[in-house]
Amino acid sequence: MVAIAFFVLGSIIALGLVVIFPLWGLVASGFAMVGAFLNWLLLRCLAEHLRLQKKIAGCEFEGAITGANEETIWACGNCGQMLHSDNRCDSCGAQIISDEI
């Protein structure tokens, strides 16, 4: 919430700079927008870090931890190697038979 509030405040300041100082306001407005974005990004990263620390410690936390979703990796039934093809195993050459008819 604080990150979003700072981003909105930075945007309002950037618009105010353009209105008050037409010539140099564009440059100052650009720096204000970049600063607001970097501040938002830093606060989001800190929030994610705190969530991860709380998860590791076993404490309850609000929000969701971002990251990779659960993925399924198929393995060969003969040799156990990871499959890269839908037709056959690259390691042992076994043919892959699909359950779908």
Coordinates of C-alpha atoms in Angstrom, one line a residue:
M1 CA 0.0 0.0 0.0
V2 CA 2.8 2.4 0.8
A3 CA 4.6 1.6 -2.5
I4 CA 1.4 2.4 -4.4
A5 CA 0.9 5.6 -2.4
F6 CA 4.4 6.8 -3.1
F7 CA 4.0 6.0 -6.8
V8 CA 0.8 8.0 -7.0
L9 CA 2.4 10.9 -5.1
G10 CA 5.4 10.9 -7.4
S11 CA 3.1 11.0 -10.4
I12 CA 1.2 13.9 -9.0
I13 CA 4.4 15.8 -8.3
A14 CA 5.6 15.1 -11.8
L15 CA 2.4 16.5 -13.3
G16 CA 2.7 19.6 -11.0
L17 CA 6.3 20.2 -12.2
V18 CA 5.1 20.2 -15.8
V19 CA 2.4 22.7 -15.0
I20 CA 4.5 25.0 -12.9
F21 CA 7.8 24.9 -14.9
P22 CA 6.9 24.3 -18.6
L23 CA 10.5 24.2 -19.9
W24 CA 12.5 22.5 -17.1
G25 CA 9.4 20.8 -15.8
L26 CA 9.6 18.1 -18.4
V27 CA 13.1 17.1 -17.3
A28 CA 12.3 17.3 -13.6
S29 CA 9.0 15.5 -14.3
G30 CA 11.0 12.6 -15.9
F31 CA 13.3 12.4 -12.9
A32 CA 10.3 12.4 -10.6
M33 CA 8.6 9.6 -12.5
V34 CA 11.8 7.5 -12.5
G35 CA 12.3 8.2 -8.8
A36 CA 8.7 7.2 -8.0
F37 CA 9.0 4.0 -10.1
L38 CA 12.3 3.0 -8.4
N39 CA 10.9 3.7 -5.0
W40 CA 7.8 1.6 -5.8
L41 CA 10.1 -1.2 -7.0
L42 CA 12.3 -1.1 -3.9
L43 CA 9.4 -1.2 -1.6
R44 CA 7.9 -4.2 -3.5
C45 CA 11.2 -6.0 -3.3
L46 CA 11.4 -5.4 0.4
A47 CA 7.9 -6.7 1.0
E48 CA 8.7 -9.8 -1.0
H49 CA 11.8 -10.4 1.0
L50 CA 9.9 -10.0 4.3
R51 CA 7.3 -12.5 3.1
L52 CA 10.0 -15.0 2.2
Q53 CA 11.7 -14.6 5.6
K54 CA 8.4 -15.1 7.4
K55 CA 7.7 -18.2 5.3
I56 CA 11.1 -19.7 6.2
A57 CA 10.6 -18.9 9.9
G58 CA 7.2 -20.5 9.8
C59 CA 5.3 -17.3 10.7
E60 CA 2.0 -16.2 9.1
F61 CA 2.2 -13.6 6.4
E62 CA -0.2 -11.7 4.2
G63 CA 0.0 -11.5 0.5
A64 CA 1.4 -14.0 -2.0
I65 CA 5.0 -14.9 -2.8
T66 CA 5.7 -14.5 -6.4
G67 CA 7.8 -17.0 -8.3
A68 CA 7.7 -20.0 -10.5
N69 CA 4.5 -22.0 -10.7
E70 CA 4.5 -25.7 -10.1
E71 CA 5.6 -27.5 -13.3
T72 CA 5.4 -31.1 -14.3
I73 CA 8.6 -32.8 -15.7
W74 CA 8.1 -36.0 -17.5
A75 CA 10.6 -38.8 -17.0
C76 CA 11.3 -42.0 -19.0
G77 CA 9.9 -45.2 -17.5
N78 CA 12.9 -47.2 -18.6
C79 CA 15.9 -45.1 -17.7
G80 CA 14.4 -42.3 -15.6
Q81 CA 15.9 -39.5 -17.6
M82 CA 13.9 -36.3 -18.3
L83 CA 12.0 -36.4 -21.5
H84 CA 12.5 -33.6 -24.1
S85 CA 10.4 -35.2 -26.9
D86 CA 6.9 -36.5 -27.1
N87 CA 7.8 -39.4 -29.3
R88 CA 10.8 -41.1 -27.8
C89 CA 13.4 -40.9 -25.0
D90 CA 16.6 -39.2 -26.1
S91 CA 18.8 -41.2 -23.7
C92 CA 17.7 -44.8 -24.2
G93 CA 15.5 -44.5 -27.4
A94 CA 12.3 -46.0 -25.8
Q95 CA 9.1 -45.1 -27.7
I96 CA 6.6 -43.0 -25.7
I97 CA 3.1 -44.4 -25.6
S98 CA 0.4 -41.8 -24.9
D99 CA -2.6 -42.7 -22.6
E100 CA -4.9 -40.6 -24.9
I101 CA -6.9 -42.5 -27.5

